PDB file of C-alpha atoms in Angstrom:
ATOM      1  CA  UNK A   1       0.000   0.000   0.000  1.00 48.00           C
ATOM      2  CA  UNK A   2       2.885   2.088  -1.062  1.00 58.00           C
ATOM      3  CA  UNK A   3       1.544   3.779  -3.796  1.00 61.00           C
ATOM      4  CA  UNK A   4      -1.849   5.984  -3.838  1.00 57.00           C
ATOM      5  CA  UNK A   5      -4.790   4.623  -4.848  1.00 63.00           C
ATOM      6  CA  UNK A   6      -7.692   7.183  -4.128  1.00 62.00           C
ATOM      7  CA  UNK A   7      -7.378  11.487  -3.699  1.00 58.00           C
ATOM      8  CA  UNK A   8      -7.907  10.412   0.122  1.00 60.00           C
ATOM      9  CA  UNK A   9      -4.892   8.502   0.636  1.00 57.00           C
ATOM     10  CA  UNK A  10      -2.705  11.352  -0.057  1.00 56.00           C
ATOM     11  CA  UNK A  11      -3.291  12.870   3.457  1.00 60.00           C
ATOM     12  CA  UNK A  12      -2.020  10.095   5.068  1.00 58.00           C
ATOM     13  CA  UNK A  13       1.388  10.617   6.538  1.00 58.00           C
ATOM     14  CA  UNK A  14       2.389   7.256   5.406  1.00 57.00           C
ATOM     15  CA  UNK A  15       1.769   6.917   1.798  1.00 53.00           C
ATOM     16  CA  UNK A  16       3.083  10.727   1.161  1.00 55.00           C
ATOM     17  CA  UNK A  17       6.852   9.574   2.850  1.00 55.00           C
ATOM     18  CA  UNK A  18       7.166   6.391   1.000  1.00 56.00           C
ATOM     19  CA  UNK A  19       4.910   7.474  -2.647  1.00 56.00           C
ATOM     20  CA  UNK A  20       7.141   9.250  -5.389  1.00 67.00           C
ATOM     21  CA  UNK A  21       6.855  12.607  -6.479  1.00 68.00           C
ATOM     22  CA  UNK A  22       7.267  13.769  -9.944  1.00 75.00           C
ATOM     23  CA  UNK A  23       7.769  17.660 -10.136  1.00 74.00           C
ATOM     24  CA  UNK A  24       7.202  18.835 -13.210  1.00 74.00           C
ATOM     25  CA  UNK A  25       8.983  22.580 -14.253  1.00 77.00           C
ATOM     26  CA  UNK A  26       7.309  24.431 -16.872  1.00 75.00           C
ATOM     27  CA  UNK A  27       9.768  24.481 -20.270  1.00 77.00           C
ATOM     28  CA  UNK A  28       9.597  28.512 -21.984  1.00 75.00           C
ATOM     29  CA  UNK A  29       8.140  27.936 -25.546  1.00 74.00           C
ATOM     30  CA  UNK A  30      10.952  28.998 -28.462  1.00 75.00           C
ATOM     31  CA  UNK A  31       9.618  32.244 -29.898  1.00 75.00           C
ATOM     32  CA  UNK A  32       8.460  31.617 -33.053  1.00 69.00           C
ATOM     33  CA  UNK A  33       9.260  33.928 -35.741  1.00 70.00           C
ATOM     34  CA  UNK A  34       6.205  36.047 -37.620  1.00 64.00           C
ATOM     35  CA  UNK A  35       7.076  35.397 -41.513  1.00 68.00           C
ATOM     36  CA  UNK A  36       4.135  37.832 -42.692  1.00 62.00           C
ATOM     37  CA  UNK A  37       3.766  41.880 -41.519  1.00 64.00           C
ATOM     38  CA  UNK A  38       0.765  43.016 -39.989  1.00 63.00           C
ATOM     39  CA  UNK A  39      -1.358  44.913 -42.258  1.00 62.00           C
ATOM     40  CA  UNK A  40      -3.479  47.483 -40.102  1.00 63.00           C
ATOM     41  CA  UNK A  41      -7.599  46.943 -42.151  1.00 60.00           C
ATOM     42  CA  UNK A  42      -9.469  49.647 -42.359  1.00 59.00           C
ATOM     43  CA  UNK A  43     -13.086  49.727 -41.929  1.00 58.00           C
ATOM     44  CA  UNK A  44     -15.543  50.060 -44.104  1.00 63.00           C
ATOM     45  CA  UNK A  45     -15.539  54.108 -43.527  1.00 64.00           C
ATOM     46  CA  UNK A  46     -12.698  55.806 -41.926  1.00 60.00           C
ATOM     47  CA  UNK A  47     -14.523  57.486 -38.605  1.00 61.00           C
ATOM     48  CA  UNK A  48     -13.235  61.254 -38.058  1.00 69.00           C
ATOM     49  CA  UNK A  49     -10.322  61.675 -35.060  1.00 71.00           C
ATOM     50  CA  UNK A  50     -11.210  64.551 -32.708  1.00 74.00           C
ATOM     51  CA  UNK A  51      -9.049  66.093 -30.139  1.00 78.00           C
ATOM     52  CA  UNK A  52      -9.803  67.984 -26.880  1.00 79.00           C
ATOM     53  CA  UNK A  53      -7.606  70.158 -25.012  1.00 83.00           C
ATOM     54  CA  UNK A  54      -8.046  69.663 -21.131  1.00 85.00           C
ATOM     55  CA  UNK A  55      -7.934  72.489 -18.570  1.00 88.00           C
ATOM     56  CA  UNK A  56      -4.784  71.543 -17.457  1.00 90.00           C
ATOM     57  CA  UNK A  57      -3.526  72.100 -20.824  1.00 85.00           C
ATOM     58  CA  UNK A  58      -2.804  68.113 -22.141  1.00 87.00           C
ATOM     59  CA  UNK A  59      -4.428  67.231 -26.169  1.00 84.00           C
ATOM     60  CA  UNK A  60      -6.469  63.975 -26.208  1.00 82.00           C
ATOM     61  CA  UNK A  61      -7.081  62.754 -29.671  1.00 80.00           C
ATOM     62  CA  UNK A  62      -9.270  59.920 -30.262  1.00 77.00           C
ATOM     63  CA  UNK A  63     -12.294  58.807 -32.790  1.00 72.00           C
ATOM     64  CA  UNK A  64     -15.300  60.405 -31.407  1.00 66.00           C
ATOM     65  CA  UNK A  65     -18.416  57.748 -31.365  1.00 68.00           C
ATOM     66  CA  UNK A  66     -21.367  58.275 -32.715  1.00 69.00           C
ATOM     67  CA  UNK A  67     -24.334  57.611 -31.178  1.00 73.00           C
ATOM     68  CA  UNK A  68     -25.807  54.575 -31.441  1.00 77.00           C
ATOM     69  CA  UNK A  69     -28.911  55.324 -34.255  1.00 80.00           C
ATOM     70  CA  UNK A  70     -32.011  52.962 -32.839  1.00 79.00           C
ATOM     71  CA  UNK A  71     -33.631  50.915 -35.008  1.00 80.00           C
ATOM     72  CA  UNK A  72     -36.290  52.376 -36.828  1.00 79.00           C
ATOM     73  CA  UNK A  73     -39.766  50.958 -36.634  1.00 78.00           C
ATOM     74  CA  UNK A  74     -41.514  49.092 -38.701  1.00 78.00           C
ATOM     75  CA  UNK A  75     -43.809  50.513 -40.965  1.00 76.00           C
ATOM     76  CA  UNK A  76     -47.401  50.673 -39.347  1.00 78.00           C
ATOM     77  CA  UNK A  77     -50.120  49.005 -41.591  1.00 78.00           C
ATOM     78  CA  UNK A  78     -52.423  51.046 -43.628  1.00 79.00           C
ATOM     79  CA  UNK A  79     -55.565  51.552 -41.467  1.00 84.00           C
ATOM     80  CA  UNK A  80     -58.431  49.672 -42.323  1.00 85.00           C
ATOM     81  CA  UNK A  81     -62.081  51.778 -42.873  1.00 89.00           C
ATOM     82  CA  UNK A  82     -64.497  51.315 -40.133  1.00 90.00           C
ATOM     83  CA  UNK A  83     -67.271  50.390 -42.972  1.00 92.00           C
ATOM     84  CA  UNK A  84     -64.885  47.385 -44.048  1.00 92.00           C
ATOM     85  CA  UNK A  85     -64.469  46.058 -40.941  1.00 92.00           C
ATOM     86  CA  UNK A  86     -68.875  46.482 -39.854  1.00 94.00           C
ATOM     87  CA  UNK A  87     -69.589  45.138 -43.360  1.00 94.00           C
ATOM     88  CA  UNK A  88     -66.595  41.980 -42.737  1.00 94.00           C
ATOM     89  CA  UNK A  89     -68.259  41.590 -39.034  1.00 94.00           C
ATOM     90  CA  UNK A  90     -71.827  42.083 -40.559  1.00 95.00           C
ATOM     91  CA  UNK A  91     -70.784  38.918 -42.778  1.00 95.00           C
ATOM     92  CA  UNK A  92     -69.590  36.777 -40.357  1.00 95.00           C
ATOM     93  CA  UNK A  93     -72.411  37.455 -38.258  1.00 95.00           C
ATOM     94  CA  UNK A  94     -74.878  36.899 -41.088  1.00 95.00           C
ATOM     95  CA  UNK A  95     -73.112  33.203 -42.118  1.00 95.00           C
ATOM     96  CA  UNK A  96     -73.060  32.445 -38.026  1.00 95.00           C
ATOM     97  CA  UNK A  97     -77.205  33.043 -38.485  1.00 95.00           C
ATOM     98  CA  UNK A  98     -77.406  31.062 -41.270  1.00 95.00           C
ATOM     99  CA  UNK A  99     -75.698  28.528 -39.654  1.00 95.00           C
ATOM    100  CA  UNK A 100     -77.714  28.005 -36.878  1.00 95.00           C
ATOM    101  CA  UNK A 101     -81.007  28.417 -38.264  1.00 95.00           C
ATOM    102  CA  UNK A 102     -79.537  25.410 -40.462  1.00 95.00           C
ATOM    103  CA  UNK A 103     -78.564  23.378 -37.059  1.00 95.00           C
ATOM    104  CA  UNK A 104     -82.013  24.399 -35.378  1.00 96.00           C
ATOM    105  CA  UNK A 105     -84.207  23.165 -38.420  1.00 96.00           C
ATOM    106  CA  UNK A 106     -82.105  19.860 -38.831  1.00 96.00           C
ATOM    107  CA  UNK A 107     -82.845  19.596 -34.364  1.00 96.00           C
ATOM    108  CA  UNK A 108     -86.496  20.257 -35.061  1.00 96.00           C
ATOM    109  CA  UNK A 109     -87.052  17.670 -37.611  1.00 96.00           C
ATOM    110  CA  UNK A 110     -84.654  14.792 -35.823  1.00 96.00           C
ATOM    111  CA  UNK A 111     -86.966  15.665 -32.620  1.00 97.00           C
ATOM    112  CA  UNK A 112     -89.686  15.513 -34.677  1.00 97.00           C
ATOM    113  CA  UNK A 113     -88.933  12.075 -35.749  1.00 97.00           C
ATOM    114  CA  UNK A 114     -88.147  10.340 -32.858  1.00 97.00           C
ATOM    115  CA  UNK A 115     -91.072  12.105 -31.256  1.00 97.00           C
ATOM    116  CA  UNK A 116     -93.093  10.210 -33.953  1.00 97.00           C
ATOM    117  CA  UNK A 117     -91.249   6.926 -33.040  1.00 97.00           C
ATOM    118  CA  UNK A 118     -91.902   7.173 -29.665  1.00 96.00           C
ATOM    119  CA  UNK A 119     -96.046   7.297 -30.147  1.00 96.00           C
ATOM    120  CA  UNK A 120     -95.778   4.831 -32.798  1.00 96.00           C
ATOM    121  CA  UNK A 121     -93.768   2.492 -30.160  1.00 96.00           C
ATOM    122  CA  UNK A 122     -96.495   3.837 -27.463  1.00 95.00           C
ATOM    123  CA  UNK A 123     -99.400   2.952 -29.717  1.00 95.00           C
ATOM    124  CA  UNK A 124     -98.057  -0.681 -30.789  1.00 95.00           C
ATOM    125  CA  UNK A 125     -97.390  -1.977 -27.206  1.00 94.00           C
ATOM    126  CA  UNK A 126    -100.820  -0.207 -26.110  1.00 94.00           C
ATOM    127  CA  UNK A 127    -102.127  -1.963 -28.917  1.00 91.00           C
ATOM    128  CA  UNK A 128    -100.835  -5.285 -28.128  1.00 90.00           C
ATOM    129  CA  UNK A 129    -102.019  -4.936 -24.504  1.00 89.00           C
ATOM    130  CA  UNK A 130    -105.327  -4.423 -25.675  1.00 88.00           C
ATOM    131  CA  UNK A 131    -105.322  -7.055 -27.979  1.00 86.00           C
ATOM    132  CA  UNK A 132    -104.117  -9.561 -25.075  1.00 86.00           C
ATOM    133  CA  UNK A 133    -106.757  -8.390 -22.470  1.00 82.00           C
ATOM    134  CA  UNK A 134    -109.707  -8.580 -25.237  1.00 81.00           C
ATOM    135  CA  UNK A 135    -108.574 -12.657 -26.610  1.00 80.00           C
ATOM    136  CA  UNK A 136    -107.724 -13.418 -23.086  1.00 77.00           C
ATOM    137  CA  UNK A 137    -110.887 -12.567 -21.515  1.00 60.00           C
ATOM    138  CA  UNK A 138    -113.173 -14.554 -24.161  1.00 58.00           C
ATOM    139  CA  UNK A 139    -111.401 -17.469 -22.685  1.00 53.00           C
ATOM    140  CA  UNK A 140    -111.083 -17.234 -19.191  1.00 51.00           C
ATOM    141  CA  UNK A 141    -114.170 -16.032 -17.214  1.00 55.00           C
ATOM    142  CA  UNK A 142    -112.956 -16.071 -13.342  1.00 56.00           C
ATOM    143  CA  UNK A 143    -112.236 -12.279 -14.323  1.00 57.00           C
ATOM    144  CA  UNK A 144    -113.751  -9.330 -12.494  1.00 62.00           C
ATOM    145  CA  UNK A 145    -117.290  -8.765 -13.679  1.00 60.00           C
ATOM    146  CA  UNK A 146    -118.289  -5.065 -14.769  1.00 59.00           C
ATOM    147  CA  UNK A 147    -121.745  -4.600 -15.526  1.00 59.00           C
ATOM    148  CA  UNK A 148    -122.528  -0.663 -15.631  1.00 61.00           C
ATOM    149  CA  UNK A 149    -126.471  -0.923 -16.302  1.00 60.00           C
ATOM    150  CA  UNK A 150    -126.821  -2.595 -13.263  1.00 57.00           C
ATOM    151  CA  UNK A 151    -123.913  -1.165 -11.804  1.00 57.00           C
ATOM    152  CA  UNK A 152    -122.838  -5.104 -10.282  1.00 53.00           C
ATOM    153  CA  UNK A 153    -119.528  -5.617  -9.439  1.00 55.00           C
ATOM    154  CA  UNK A 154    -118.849  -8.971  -7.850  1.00 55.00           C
ATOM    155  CA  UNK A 155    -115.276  -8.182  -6.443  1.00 57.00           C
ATOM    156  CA  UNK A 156    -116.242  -5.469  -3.969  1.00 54.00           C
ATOM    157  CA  UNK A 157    -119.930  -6.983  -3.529  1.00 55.00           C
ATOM    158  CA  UNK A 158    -121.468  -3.515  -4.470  1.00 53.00           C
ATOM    159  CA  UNK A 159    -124.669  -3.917  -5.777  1.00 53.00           C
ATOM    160  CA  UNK A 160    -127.422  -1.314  -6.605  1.00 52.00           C
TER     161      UNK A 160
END
């Protein structure tokens, strides 16, 4: 366990005395001669030098900066008339009017329909219950007895 294995065992007394250190000392870089001359660019425009004399009688000279132009805005749009827009609006509104008179006559006639379905269903099972109690009864007499001339009725035992 000479030799380090982790960051930690560095800060043991042990393994730093008996580990070897490499010290590494940086080597200067040969200077490397420049083959081509700088050639100063100009920019696109050559910005005017100013110079200022200060109070205490020194000459700066330096490019003076312009200030920075903002961007310009956008163009605005070319205002719309009032009567295009009412008469667009007026349009839209119309088609939306249209289009629901449309959707409330095609609701009318599919309630209309199933309304109809619904008494023809109501009239075939009252139908059919009619038919059952009138071919049922000319068989089986233990029924309740109605006789309204005489006003009889055996299951209460009214008689008048």
């Amino acid at each position: 366990m000479n030799e380090p294995t982790t960051p930690y065992d560095w800060h043991h007394p042990a393994v730093r005395d008996t580990a070897a250190v490499t010290v590494h000392h940086p080597a200067p870089l040969a200077p490397v001669p420049h083959t081509a001359p700088l050639v100063p660019v100009q920019p696109g425009h050559v910005p005017s030098v100013a110079s200022v004399v200060l109070p205490d009688g020194r000459v700066v000279t330096g490019y003076a900066i312009s200030p920075a132009q903002p961007e310009p805005l956008a163009a605005k749009p070319a205002a719309v008339s009032r009567t295009a827009v009412n008469v667009a609006l007026g349009g839209v509104g119309f088609l939306a009017v249209c289009g629901g008179l449309l959707l409330l006559t095609s609701f009318i006639a599919a309630l209309t329909a199933f309304i109809t379905q619904l008494i023809t269903l109501a009239a075939v099972i009252f139908g059919g219950w009619i038919a059952v109690q009138i071919f049922s009864a000319s068989g089986h007499r233990g029924g309740t007895t109605v006789n309204i001339r005489k006003a009889v009725i055996k299951r209460n035992h009214f008689h008048g």
